[in-house]
Amino acid sequence: MASSRRDGSNDADFALETPFRHAPRPLCGDPIAVIAHVFYPEILPLLLEKLANINREADLFISTDTEEKKLRLAQETRDWAKGSVEIRVVPNRGRDIAAKFIGFRDVYDRYDLFLHLHTKRSPHGGAALARWRDYLVDTLVGSPRIVDSILTLFDDPRMGVVFPQHLFELRGVLNWGYDYDLVRGLMKRMGVAIDKNLVLEFPSGSMFWGRSAAFRPLLALGLDFADFPEESGAVDGTLAHAVERVLLMVAESAGYEWLKVARRDLYPMPQSVLPVHRPEDVGAHRLKVFRPCLASVDDSPRPQEKGIVETRPLLSYPSRNARPRLNLLTPTVNPDQTFGGVSTALHVFDGLAAALGDGWDCRIVSTDADIGPEAYEKFAGYDPTPYAASLDHGRRLLVDAFQREGGRLDLRATDMFVATAWWTAILARGLERDRARFFGGALPFVYVIQDDEPYFQGRGARSALAASTYRHPRETIAVINSEELFGAMNERYGFSESYCLPYRMNAEISAALRAAPRERLMLVYGRPHVARNGFELICDAIFRWQQRDPIRASRWRIVFLGEEFPASQLYPLQNAVVAGKVDLARYADYLSRASIGVSLMLSPHPSYPPLEMAEAGLLTITNDFEGRSLRQRFDDIVCVEAPEPLALADAIESAVERMEPVIGRLTPRRERVSPKMDASALFDAARLAERLRGAASAVTGAAPPDA
């Protein structure tokens, strides 16, 4: 038996109180189809008494299983004055579910709204379920104000289903039962993939108000009475039970929502019954009542995520805000953690946001680090926002999503994502799948690719996941950092749409460079915790050089930049200090005075430090990698073909000999030579912004009517 996946305990499972406490006045007065399966004719008078509470034209469509019962029902309904009456005899298969959806399949095309009822008896439940039918009927049509309250909810064009809160006596046994495989098969036929990590919710007892358009995917399956087994009294595991459990999923897959209602006098947990004092209360209460069935419910770490914590999913919640929005998923926004990759992603995001203009909202989501005070100060133009479902009214939001537990990210019909780092690409694709389930259509995401990241991980799960993010070319707009990486990534992965971010020295660094005498100063881009920078190789090479040429080496100071780490990790190097991550002004000062730079990059991306060092006039030592060489940019850059300690030590010794004669002299900046590229391949924020506008417009046209 499949277990239940319910989102919240009993006291956190909310419903709107009916009748509303204000005077509801439904805007639409179109006729309603009341579709009722009457297996027990003696109960019809009770239903008719309650149906008299409908304050508009209501046509009755009644099904039963014998001609004898049909005659009796015709007598019972002869005085129905609110509309027409049609009675059909249907096979005794599929209980009320088949009768209503198959026996009256043609009716739904003629009515916008309908009400499903039946003469329910539950002999298998004993005394505990004896009041189930009356509870459902009284909750749906128990008074004229109850009916008007519910019909007011359908003034919202995205409202698809309104149904009663579960009978309290049933709450402990609500589950998939033996129906999960049948449910999964039905949803697959409707083009929707599901799993058990979803909210299990359905109109237990199969009585509810509905909008016909919300059930078109189910009606379009062409189910027939022959698909249902002959009636045998089964209490679970039949197609009828499965259809009951897919009803809300079907509505959501068609782009509609649902709400539950309850009467305070009939439901014993008043704290979960939310009063509606005014129309605006419905929007606020929706955040508690509507728990999408097609959204994941479980935010606890799965076994693999305990080892790869970055991939913890971001749960989502469908927003009613129709404004398009650009989102950046970034590991951090904290200044002390913002290295080149994050800075570049922020630069791309800011450029796109500016090009999109005031018609678009913006949101930055920090996925891997709590946002600190300095970051909030830096992003003062953004409103700090919790990782939680909300009314989603903000224009510029900064979300701390590091602590995932219990939260959800508001998701709009036109939310588009910018990802950087492979795990944020996984998160972006997951959110796009959610968005497509909620609203329909397909949107690409912008992937700011700063390196071929599987190289960073070693062969294993992480490298496989990183590589997987490049294998969805139709979903991806790749923005690739540097001409060298652009060529390598397109050759390897064949993106259908990609743009290059050409190397340019940071404007602040460039402005801060000054003419200064060159010193016996060697800058090393050394990050012990970033394997691709070859920290150990560089240290070993410097040690070997110092041992070979101790007198000359003793005159040179060595400064390690890029990351804070204990100076003890440099032992036994001489004259070496750790400057760590410095601000741009101080970095420019080092570049103005140093004579030699050492920066390795064991991946297709050249990284910016060796390019900045070379352009600033330093004799720079770096490495070739799989055909990539920086000699095409700077003729005198030293590119070690095999970056092993002996070869690096030789390069350092040779560079020192070359630079000794210029110590104390001014040396000019070097002219940068950029690899030739087609102008159409260069990143242009305005052009890409227009592409995003077009994609958003296309998906808006594919979605159901906006609220």
JSON list of N, CA, C and O in Angstrom, two decimals, residues 460-511:
[
{"chain": "A", "resi": 460, "resn": "GLY", "atom": "N", "xyz": [33.13, 11.22, -10.37]},
{"chain": "A", "resi": 460, "resn": "GLY", "atom": "CA", "xyz": [32.20, 10.78, -9.34]},
{"chain": "A", "resi": 460, "resn": "GLY", "atom": "C", "xyz": [30.85, 11.44, -9.53]},
{"chain": "A", "resi": 460, "resn": "GLY", "atom": "O", "xyz": [30.54, 12.00, -10.59]},
{"chain": "A", "resi": 461, "resn": "ALA", "atom": "N", "xyz": [30.04, 11.39, -8.47]},
{"chain": "A", "resi": 461, "resn": "ALA", "atom": "CA", "xyz": [28.67, 11.91, -8.56]},
{"chain": "A", "resi": 461, "resn": "ALA", "atom": "C", "xyz": [28.64, 13.39, -8.88]},
{"chain": "A", "resi": 461, "resn": "ALA", "atom": "O", "xyz": [27.83, 13.85, -9.70]},
{"chain": "A", "resi": 462, "resn": "ARG", "atom": "N", "xyz": [29.51, 14.16, -8.24]},
{"chain": "A", "resi": 462, "resn": "ARG", "atom": "CA", "xyz": [29.50, 15.60, -8.48]},
{"chain": "A", "resi": 462, "resn": "ARG", "atom": "C", "xyz": [29.86, 15.93, -9.93]},
{"chain": "A", "resi": 462, "resn": "ARG", "atom": "O", "xyz": [29.23, 16.79, -10.56]},
{"chain": "A", "resi": 463, "resn": "SER", "atom": "N", "xyz": [30.88, 15.29, -10.45]},
{"chain": "A", "resi": 463, "resn": "SER", "atom": "CA", "xyz": [31.28, 15.59, -11.82]},
{"chain": "A", "resi": 463, "resn": "SER", "atom": "C", "xyz": [30.18, 15.17, -12.80]},
{"chain": "A", "resi": 463, "resn": "SER", "atom": "O", "xyz": [29.93, 15.86, -13.80]},
{"chain": "A", "resi": 464, "resn": "ALA", "atom": "N", "xyz": [29.50, 14.05, -12.51]},
{"chain": "A", "resi": 464, "resn": "ALA", "atom": "CA", "xyz": [28.41, 13.62, -13.38]},
{"chain": "A", "resi": 464, "resn": "ALA", "atom": "C", "xyz": [27.26, 14.62, -13.35]},
{"chain": "A", "resi": 464, "resn": "ALA", "atom": "O", "xyz": [26.68, 14.95, -14.39]},
{"chain": "A", "resi": 465, "resn": "LEU", "atom": "N", "xyz": [26.92, 15.11, -12.15]},
{"chain": "A", "resi": 465, "resn": "LEU", "atom": "CA", "xyz": [25.85, 16.10, -12.05]},
{"chain": "A", "resi": 465, "resn": "LEU", "atom": "C", "xyz": [26.24, 17.40, -12.74]},
{"chain": "A", "resi": 465, "resn": "LEU", "atom": "O", "xyz": [25.41, 18.02, -13.43]},
{"chain": "A", "resi": 466, "resn": "ALA", "atom": "N", "xyz": [27.48, 17.83, -12.54]},
{"chain": "A", "resi": 466, "resn": "ALA", "atom": "CA", "xyz": [27.93, 19.06, -13.19]},
{"chain": "A", "resi": 466, "resn": "ALA", "atom": "C", "xyz": [27.85, 18.93, -14.70]},
{"chain": "A", "resi": 466, "resn": "ALA", "atom": "O", "xyz": [27.36, 19.83, -15.40]},
{"chain": "A", "resi": 467, "resn": "ALA", "atom": "N", "xyz": [28.31, 17.81, -15.24]},
{"chain": "A", "resi": 467, "resn": "ALA", "atom": "CA", "xyz": [28.27, 17.61, -16.69]},
{"chain": "A", "resi": 467, "resn": "ALA", "atom": "C", "xyz": [26.84, 17.57, -17.20]},
{"chain": "A", "resi": 467, "resn": "ALA", "atom": "O", "xyz": [26.55, 18.04, -18.30]},
{"chain": "A", "resi": 468, "resn": "SER", "atom": "N", "xyz": [25.93, 17.04, -16.40]},
{"chain": "A", "resi": 468, "resn": "SER", "atom": "CA", "xyz": [24.54, 16.92, -16.85]},
{"chain": "A", "resi": 468, "resn": "SER", "atom": "C", "xyz": [23.90, 18.28, -17.11]},
{"chain": "A", "resi": 468, "resn": "SER", "atom": "O", "xyz": [22.97, 18.39, -17.92]},
{"chain": "A", "resi": 469, "resn": "THR", "atom": "N", "xyz": [24.39, 19.31, -16.44]},
{"chain": "A", "resi": 469, "resn": "THR", "atom": "CA", "xyz": [23.76, 20.63, -16.61]},
{"chain": "A", "resi": 469, "resn": "THR", "atom": "C", "xyz": [24.05, 21.25, -17.97]},
{"chain": "A", "resi": 469, "resn": "THR", "atom": "O", "xyz": [23.38, 22.20, -18.36]},
{"chain": "A", "resi": 470, "resn": "TYR", "atom": "N", "xyz": [25.02, 20.70, -18.71]},
{"chain": "A", "resi": 470, "resn": "TYR", "atom": "CA", "xyz": [25.34, 21.23, -20.03]},
{"chain": "A", "resi": 470, "resn": "TYR", "atom": "C", "xyz": [24.63, 20.47, -21.15]},
{"chain": "A", "resi": 470, "resn": "TYR", "atom": "O", "xyz": [24.79, 20.81, -22.31]},
{"chain": "A", "resi": 471, "resn": "ARG", "atom": "N", "xyz": [23.85, 19.46, -20.79]},
{"chain": "A", "resi": 471, "resn": "ARG", "atom": "CA", "xyz": [23.30, 18.56, -21.80]},
{"chain": "A", "resi": 471, "resn": "ARG", "atom": "C", "xyz": [21.81, 18.81, -22.07]},
{"chain": "A", "resi": 471, "resn": "ARG", "atom": "O", "xyz": [21.07, 17.89, -22.38]},
{"chain": "A", "resi": 472, "resn": "HIS", "atom": "N", "xyz": [21.41, 20.06, -21.92]},
{"chain": "A", "resi": 472, "resn": "HIS", "atom": "CA", "xyz": [20.02, 20.43, -22.20]},
{"chain": "A", "resi": 472, "resn": "HIS", "atom": "C", "xyz": [20.05, 21.67, -23.09]},
{"chain": "A", "resi": 472, "resn": "HIS", "atom": "O", "xyz": [19.58, 22.75, -22.70]},
{"chain": "A", "resi": 473, "resn": "PRO", "atom": "N", "xyz": [20.59, 21.54, -24.30]},
{"chain": "A", "resi": 473, "resn": "PRO", "atom": "CA", "xyz": [20.85, 22.73, -25.13]},
{"chain": "A", "resi": 473, "resn": "PRO", "atom": "C", "xyz": [19.60, 23.52, -25.48]},
{"chain": "A", "resi": 473, "resn": "PRO", "atom": "O", "xyz": [19.66, 24.74, -25.63]},
{"chain": "A", "resi": 474, "resn": "ARG", "atom": "N", "xyz": [18.45, 22.86, -25.61]},
{"chain": "A", "resi": 474, "resn": "ARG", "atom": "CA", "xyz": [17.24, 23.59, -26.00]},
{"chain": "A", "resi": 474, "resn": "ARG", "atom": "C", "xyz": [16.67, 24.41, -24.85]},
{"chain": "A", "resi": 474, "resn": "ARG", "atom": "O", "xyz": [15.90, 25.33, -25.07]},
{"chain": "A", "resi": 475, "resn": "GLU", "atom": "N", "xyz": [17.01, 24.04, -23.64]},
{"chain": "A", "resi": 475, "resn": "GLU", "atom": "CA", "xyz": [16.51, 24.77, -22.47]},
{"chain": "A", "resi": 475, "resn": "GLU", "atom": "C", "xyz": [17.46, 25.87, -22.03]},
{"chain": "A", "resi": 475, "resn": "GLU", "atom": "O", "xyz": [17.11, 26.68, -21.17]},
{"chain": "A", "resi": 476, "resn": "THR", "atom": "N", "xyz": [18.65, 25.90, -22.60]},
{"chain": "A", "resi": 476, "resn": "THR", "atom": "CA", "xyz": [19.74, 26.72, -22.06]},
{"chain": "A", "resi": 476, "resn": "THR", "atom": "C", "xyz": [20.12, 27.86, -22.99]},
{"chain": "A", "resi": 476, "resn": "THR", "atom": "O", "xyz": [20.30, 27.65, -24.19]},
{"chain": "A", "resi": 477, "resn": "ILE", "atom": "N", "xyz": [20.21, 29.05, -22.42]},
{"chain": "A", "resi": 477, "resn": "ILE", "atom": "CA", "xyz": [20.88, 30.17, -23.09]},
{"chain": "A", "resi": 477, "resn": "ILE", "atom": "C", "xyz": [22.22, 30.32, -22.37]},
{"chain": "A", "resi": 477, "resn": "ILE", "atom": "O", "xyz": [22.27, 30.79, -21.24]},
{"chain": "A", "resi": 478, "resn": "ALA", "atom": "N", "xyz": [23.28, 29.88, -23.01]},
{"chain": "A", "resi": 478, "resn": "ALA", "atom": "CA", "xyz": [24.60, 29.86, -22.37]},
{"chain": "A", "resi": 478, "resn": "ALA", "atom": "C", "xyz": [25.29, 31.21, -22.54]},
{"chain": "A", "resi": 478, "resn": "ALA", "atom": "O", "xyz": [25.39, 31.72, -23.67]},
{"chain": "A", "resi": 479, "resn": "VAL", "atom": "N", "xyz": [25.74, 31.79, -21.45]},
{"chain": "A", "resi": 479, "resn": "VAL", "atom": "CA", "xyz": [26.57, 32.99, -21.47]},
{"chain": "A", "resi": 479, "resn": "VAL", "atom": "C", "xyz": [27.92, 32.56, -20.90]},
{"chain": "A", "resi": 479, "resn": "VAL", "atom": "O", "xyz": [28.03, 32.27, -19.71]},
{"chain": "A", "resi": 480, "resn": "ILE", "atom": "N", "xyz": [28.93, 32.47, -21.74]},
{"chain": "A", "resi": 480, "resn": "ILE", "atom": "CA", "xyz": [30.17, 31.79, -21.41]},
{"chain": "A", "resi": 480, "resn": "ILE", "atom": "C", "xyz": [31.30, 32.80, -21.24]},
{"chain": "A", "resi": 480, "resn": "ILE", "atom": "O", "xyz": [31.53, 33.65, -22.11]},
{"chain": "A", "resi": 481, "resn": "ASN", "atom": "N", "xyz": [32.00, 32.68, -20.13]},
{"chain": "A", "resi": 481, "resn": "ASN", "atom": "CA", "xyz": [33.00, 33.65, -19.73]},
{"chain": "A", "resi": 481, "resn": "ASN", "atom": "C", "xyz": [34.35, 33.35, -20.39]},
{"chain": "A", "resi": 481, "resn": "ASN", "atom": "O", "xyz": [34.97, 32.33, -20.10]},
{"chain": "A", "resi": 482, "resn": "SER", "atom": "N", "xyz": [34.78, 34.23, -21.26]},
{"chain": "A", "resi": 482, "resn": "SER", "atom": "CA", "xyz": [36.06, 34.24, -21.97]},
{"chain": "A", "resi": 482, "resn": "SER", "atom": "C", "xyz": [35.94, 33.53, -23.31]},
{"chain": "A", "resi": 482, "resn": "SER", "atom": "O", "xyz": [35.18, 32.56, -23.48]},
{"chain": "A", "resi": 483, "resn": "GLU", "atom": "N", "xyz": [36.72, 34.04, -24.26]},
{"chain": "A", "resi": 483, "resn": "GLU", "atom": "CA", "xyz": [36.71, 33.49, -25.61]},
{"chain": "A", "resi": 483, "resn": "GLU", "atom": "C", "xyz": [37.21, 32.05, -25.63]},
{"chain": "A", "resi": 483, "resn": "GLU", "atom": "O", "xyz": [36.69, 31.22, -26.38]},
{"chain": "A", "resi": 484, "resn": "GLU", "atom": "N", "xyz": [38.23, 31.76, -24.82]},
{"chain": "A", "resi": 484, "resn": "GLU", "atom": "CA", "xyz": [38.79, 30.40, -24.80]},
{"chain": "A", "resi": 484, "resn": "GLU", "atom": "C", "xyz": [37.76, 29.39, -24.33]},
{"chain": "A", "resi": 484, "resn": "GLU", "atom": "O", "xyz": [37.57, 28.33, -24.94]},
{"chain": "A", "resi": 485, "resn": "LEU", "atom": "N", "xyz": [37.07, 29.71, -23.24]},
{"chain": "A", "resi": 485, "resn": "LEU", "atom": "CA", "xyz": [36.07, 28.78, -22.72]},
{"chain": "A", "resi": 485, "resn": "LEU", "atom": "C", "xyz": [34.89, 28.68, -23.67]},
{"chain": "A", "resi": 485, "resn": "LEU", "atom": "O", "xyz": [34.31, 27.60, -23.84]},
{"chain": "A", "resi": 486, "resn": "PHE", "atom": "N", "xyz": [34.51, 29.78, -24.31]},
{"chain": "A", "resi": 486, "resn": "PHE", "atom": "CA", "xyz": [33.40, 29.77, -25.26]},
{"chain": "A", "resi": 486, "resn": "PHE", "atom": "C", "xyz": [33.65, 28.73, -26.36]},
{"chain": "A", "resi": 486, "resn": "PHE", "atom": "O", "xyz": [32.77, 27.93, -26.70]},
{"chain": "A", "resi": 487, "resn": "GLY", "atom": "N", "xyz": [34.86, 28.75, -26.92]},
{"chain": "A", "resi": 487, "resn": "GLY", "atom": "CA", "xyz": [35.17, 27.78, -27.96]},
{"chain": "A", "resi": 487, "resn": "GLY", "atom": "C", "xyz": [35.16, 26.36, -27.45]},
{"chain": "A", "resi": 487, "resn": "GLY", "atom": "O", "xyz": [34.61, 25.46, -28.09]},
{"chain": "A", "resi": 488, "resn": "ALA", "atom": "N", "xyz": [35.76, 26.14, -26.28]},
{"chain": "A", "resi": 488, "resn": "ALA", "atom": "CA", "xyz": [35.85, 24.78, -25.75]},
{"chain": "A", "resi": 488, "resn": "ALA", "atom": "C", "xyz": [34.47, 24.21, -25.40]},
{"chain": "A", "resi": 488, "resn": "ALA", "atom": "O", "xyz": [34.17, 23.05, -25.69]},
{"chain": "A", "resi": 489, "resn": "MET", "atom": "N", "xyz": [33.62, 25.02, -24.77]},
{"chain": "A", "resi": 489, "resn": "MET", "atom": "CA", "xyz": [32.31, 24.52, -24.33]},
{"chain": "A", "resi": 489, "resn": "MET", "atom": "C", "xyz": [31.39, 24.25, -25.52]},
{"chain": "A", "resi": 489, "resn": "MET", "atom": "O", "xyz": [30.64, 23.27, -25.53]},
{"chain": "A", "resi": 490, "resn": "ASN", "atom": "N", "xyz": [31.43, 25.12, -26.52]},
{"chain": "A", "resi": 490, "resn": "ASN", "atom": "CA", "xyz": [30.58, 24.87, -27.68]},
{"chain": "A", "resi": 490, "resn": "ASN", "atom": "C", "xyz": [31.06, 23.66, -28.47]},
{"chain": "A", "resi": 490, "resn": "ASN", "atom": "O", "xyz": [30.24, 22.90, -29.01]},
{"chain": "A", "resi": 491, "resn": "GLU", "atom": "N", "xyz": [32.36, 23.48, -28.53]},
{"chain": "A", "resi": 491, "resn": "GLU", "atom": "CA", "xyz": [32.87, 22.30, -29.22]},
{"chain": "A", "resi": 491, "resn": "GLU", "atom": "C", "xyz": [32.47, 21.02, -28.50]},
{"chain": "A", "resi": 491, "resn": "GLU", "atom": "O", "xyz": [32.11, 20.02, -29.12]},
{"chain": "A", "resi": 492, "resn": "ARG", "atom": "N", "xyz": [32.46, 21.07, -27.17]},
{"chain": "A", "resi": 492, "resn": "ARG", "atom": "CA", "xyz": [32.18, 19.86, -26.40]},
{"chain": "A", "resi": 492, "resn": "ARG", "atom": "C", "xyz": [30.69, 19.60, -26.27]},
{"chain": "A", "resi": 492, "resn": "ARG", "atom": "O", "xyz": [30.25, 18.45, -26.34]},
{"chain": "A", "resi": 493, "resn": "TYR", "atom": "N", "xyz": [29.87, 20.65, -26.06]},
{"chain": "A", "resi": 493, "resn": "TYR", "atom": "CA", "xyz": [28.46, 20.44, -25.70]},
{"chain": "A", "resi": 493, "resn": "TYR", "atom": "C", "xyz": [27.47, 20.94, -26.75]},
{"chain": "A", "resi": 493, "resn": "TYR", "atom": "O", "xyz": [26.29, 20.60, -26.67]},
{"chain": "A", "resi": 494, "resn": "GLY", "atom": "N", "xyz": [27.89, 21.73, -27.69]},
{"chain": "A", "resi": 494, "resn": "GLY", "atom": "CA", "xyz": [27.02, 22.11, -28.78]},
{"chain": "A", "resi": 494, "resn": "GLY", "atom": "C", "xyz": [25.77, 22.87, -28.36]},
{"chain": "A", "resi": 494, "resn": "GLY", "atom": "O", "xyz": [24.66, 22.48, -28.74]},
{"chain": "A", "resi": 495, "resn": "PHE", "atom": "N", "xyz": [25.92, 23.94, -27.61]},
{"chain": "A", "resi": 495, "resn": "PHE", "atom": "CA", "xyz": [24.76, 24.74, -27.21]},
{"chain": "A", "resi": 495, "resn": "PHE", "atom": "C", "xyz": [24.08, 25.32, -28.45]},
{"chain": "A", "resi": 495, "resn": "PHE", "atom": "O", "xyz": [24.74, 25.83, -29.36]},
{"chain": "A", "resi": 496, "resn": "SER", "atom": "N", "xyz": [22.76, 25.28, -28.44]},
{"chain": "A", "resi": 496, "resn": "SER", "atom": "CA", "xyz": [22.02, 25.83, -29.58]},
{"chain": "A", "resi": 496, "resn": "SER", "atom": "C", "xyz": [21.96, 27.35, -29.53]},
{"chain": "A", "resi": 496, "resn": "SER", "atom": "O", "xyz": [21.74, 28.00, -30.56]},
{"chain": "A", "resi": 497, "resn": "GLU", "atom": "N", "xyz": [22.15, 27.93, -28.35]},
{"chain": "A", "resi": 497, "resn": "GLU", "atom": "CA", "xyz": [22.17, 29.39, -28.21]},
{"chain": "A", "resi": 497, "resn": "GLU", "atom": "C", "xyz": [23.20, 29.76, -27.17]},
{"chain": "A", "resi": 497, "resn": "GLU", "atom": "O", "xyz": [23.07, 29.39, -26.00]},
{"chain": "A", "resi": 498, "resn": "SER", "atom": "N", "xyz": [24.24, 30.46, -27.58]},
{"chain": "A", "resi": 498, "resn": "SER", "atom": "CA", "xyz": [25.31, 30.79, -26.64]},
{"chain": "A", "resi": 498, "resn": "SER", "atom": "C", "xyz": [25.92, 32.13, -27.00]},
{"chain": "A", "resi": 498, "resn": "SER", "atom": "O", "xyz": [25.93, 32.55, -28.16]},
{"chain": "A", "resi": 499, "resn": "TYR", "atom": "N", "xyz": [26.42, 32.81, -25.97]},
{"chain": "A", "resi": 499, "resn": "TYR", "atom": "CA", "xyz": [27.03, 34.12, -26.12]},
{"chain": "A", "resi": 499, "resn": "TYR", "atom": "C", "xyz": [28.31, 34.15, -25.30]},
{"chain": "A", "resi": 499, "resn": "TYR", "atom": "O", "xyz": [28.41, 33.51, -24.25]},
{"chain": "A", "resi": 500, "resn": "CYS", "atom": "N", "xyz": [29.27, 34.93, -25.78]},
{"chain": "A", "resi": 500, "resn": "CYS", "atom": "CA", "xyz": [30.57, 35.00, -25.12]},
{"chain": "A", "resi": 500, "resn": "CYS", "atom": "C", "xyz": [30.70, 36.31, -24.34]},
{"chain": "A", "resi": 500, "resn": "CYS", "atom": "O", "xyz": [30.38, 37.38, -24.84]},
{"chain": "A", "resi": 501, "resn": "LEU", "atom": "N", "xyz": [31.17, 36.18, -23.10]},
{"chain": "A", "resi": 501, "resn": "LEU", "atom": "CA", "xyz": [31.59, 37.33, -22.32]},
{"chain": "A", "resi": 501, "resn": "LEU", "atom": "C", "xyz": [33.09, 37.49, -22.53]},
{"chain": "A", "resi": 501, "resn": "LEU", "atom": "O", "xyz": [33.89, 36.78, -21.93]},
{"chain": "A", "resi": 502, "resn": "PRO", "atom": "N", "xyz": [33.54, 38.38, -23.41]},
{"chain": "A", "resi": 502, "resn": "PRO", "atom": "CA", "xyz": [34.97, 38.48, -23.68]},
{"chain": "A", "resi": 502, "resn": "PRO", "atom": "C", "xyz": [35.71, 39.04, -22.47]},
{"chain": "A", "resi": 502, "resn": "PRO", "atom": "O", "xyz": [35.15, 39.82, -21.68]},
{"chain": "A", "resi": 503, "resn": "TYR", "atom": "N", "xyz": [36.95, 38.61, -22.34]},
{"chain": "A", "resi": 503, "resn": "TYR", "atom": "CA", "xyz": [37.76, 39.13, -21.24]},
{"chain": "A", "resi": 503, "resn": "TYR", "atom": "C", "xyz": [37.96, 40.63, -21.38]},
{"chain": "A", "resi": 503, "resn": "TYR", "atom": "O", "xyz": [38.34, 41.14, -22.44]},
{"chain": "A", "resi": 504, "resn": "ARG", "atom": "N", "xyz": [37.68, 41.33, -20.29]},
{"chain": "A", "resi": 504, "resn": "ARG", "atom": "CA", "xyz": [38.02, 42.74, -20.17]},
{"chain": "A", "resi": 504, "resn": "ARG", "atom": "C", "xyz": [38.51, 42.96, -18.74]},
{"chain": "A", "resi": 504, "resn": "ARG", "atom": "O", "xyz": [37.88, 42.46, -17.79]},
{"chain": "A", "resi": 505, "resn": "MET", "atom": "N", "xyz": [39.58, 43.66, -18.60]},
{"chain": "A", "resi": 505, "resn": "MET", "atom": "CA", "xyz": [40.03, 43.96, -17.24]},
{"chain": "A", "resi": 505, "resn": "MET", "atom": "C", "xyz": [38.95, 44.76, -16.52]},
{"chain": "A", "resi": 505, "resn": "MET", "atom": "O", "xyz": [38.32, 45.66, -17.10]},
{"chain": "A", "resi": 506, "resn": "ASN", "atom": "N", "xyz": [38.73, 44.43, -15.26]},
{"chain": "A", "resi": 506, "resn": "ASN", "atom": "CA", "xyz": [37.76, 45.16, -14.45]},
{"chain": "A", "resi": 506, "resn": "ASN", "atom": "C", "xyz": [38.05, 46.66, -14.51]},
{"chain": "A", "resi": 506, "resn": "ASN", "atom": "O", "xyz": [39.20, 47.10, -14.35]},
{"chain": "A", "resi": 507, "resn": "ALA", "atom": "N", "xyz": [37.00, 47.44, -14.74]},
{"chain": "A", "resi": 507, "resn": "ALA", "atom": "CA", "xyz": [37.18, 48.88, -14.94]},
{"chain": "A", "resi": 507, "resn": "ALA", "atom": "C", "xyz": [37.79, 49.55, -13.71]},
{"chain": "A", "resi": 507, "resn": "ALA", "atom": "O", "xyz": [38.61, 50.47, -13.83]},
{"chain": "A", "resi": 508, "resn": "GLU", "atom": "N", "xyz": [37.42, 49.09, -12.53]},
{"chain": "A", "resi": 508, "resn": "GLU", "atom": "CA", "xyz": [37.95, 49.69, -11.31]},
{"chain": "A", "resi": 508, "resn": "GLU", "atom": "C", "xyz": [39.44, 49.37, -11.15]},
{"chain": "A", "resi": 508, "resn": "GLU", "atom": "O", "xyz": [40.23, 50.22, -10.74]},
{"chain": "A", "resi": 509, "resn": "ILE", "atom": "N", "xyz": [39.81, 48.14, -11.51]},
{"chain": "A", "resi": 509, "resn": "ILE", "atom": "CA", "xyz": [41.23, 47.78, -11.45]},
{"chain": "A", "resi": 509, "resn": "ILE", "atom": "C", "xyz": [42.02, 48.60, -12.47]},
{"chain": "A", "resi": 509, "resn": "ILE", "atom": "O", "xyz": [43.07, 49.18, -12.16]},
{"chain": "A", "resi": 510, "resn": "SER", "atom": "N", "xyz": [41.47, 48.68, -13.69]},
{"chain": "A", "resi": 510, "resn": "SER", "atom": "CA", "xyz": [42.17, 49.41, -14.75]},
{"chain": "A", "resi": 510, "resn": "SER", "atom": "C", "xyz": [42.40, 50.87, -14.38]},
{"chain": "A", "resi": 510, "resn": "SER", "atom": "O", "xyz": [43.49, 51.43, -14.59]},
{"chain": "A", "resi": 511, "resn": "ALA", "atom": "N", "xyz": [41.39, 51.49, -13.79]},
{"chain": "A", "resi": 511, "resn": "ALA", "atom": "CA", "xyz": [41.51, 52.90, -13.41]},
{"chain": "A", "resi": 511, "resn": "ALA", "atom": "C", "xyz": [42.51, 53.10, -12.28]},
{"chain": "A", "resi": 511, "resn": "ALA", "atom": "O", "xyz": [43.14, 54.17, -12.17]}
]
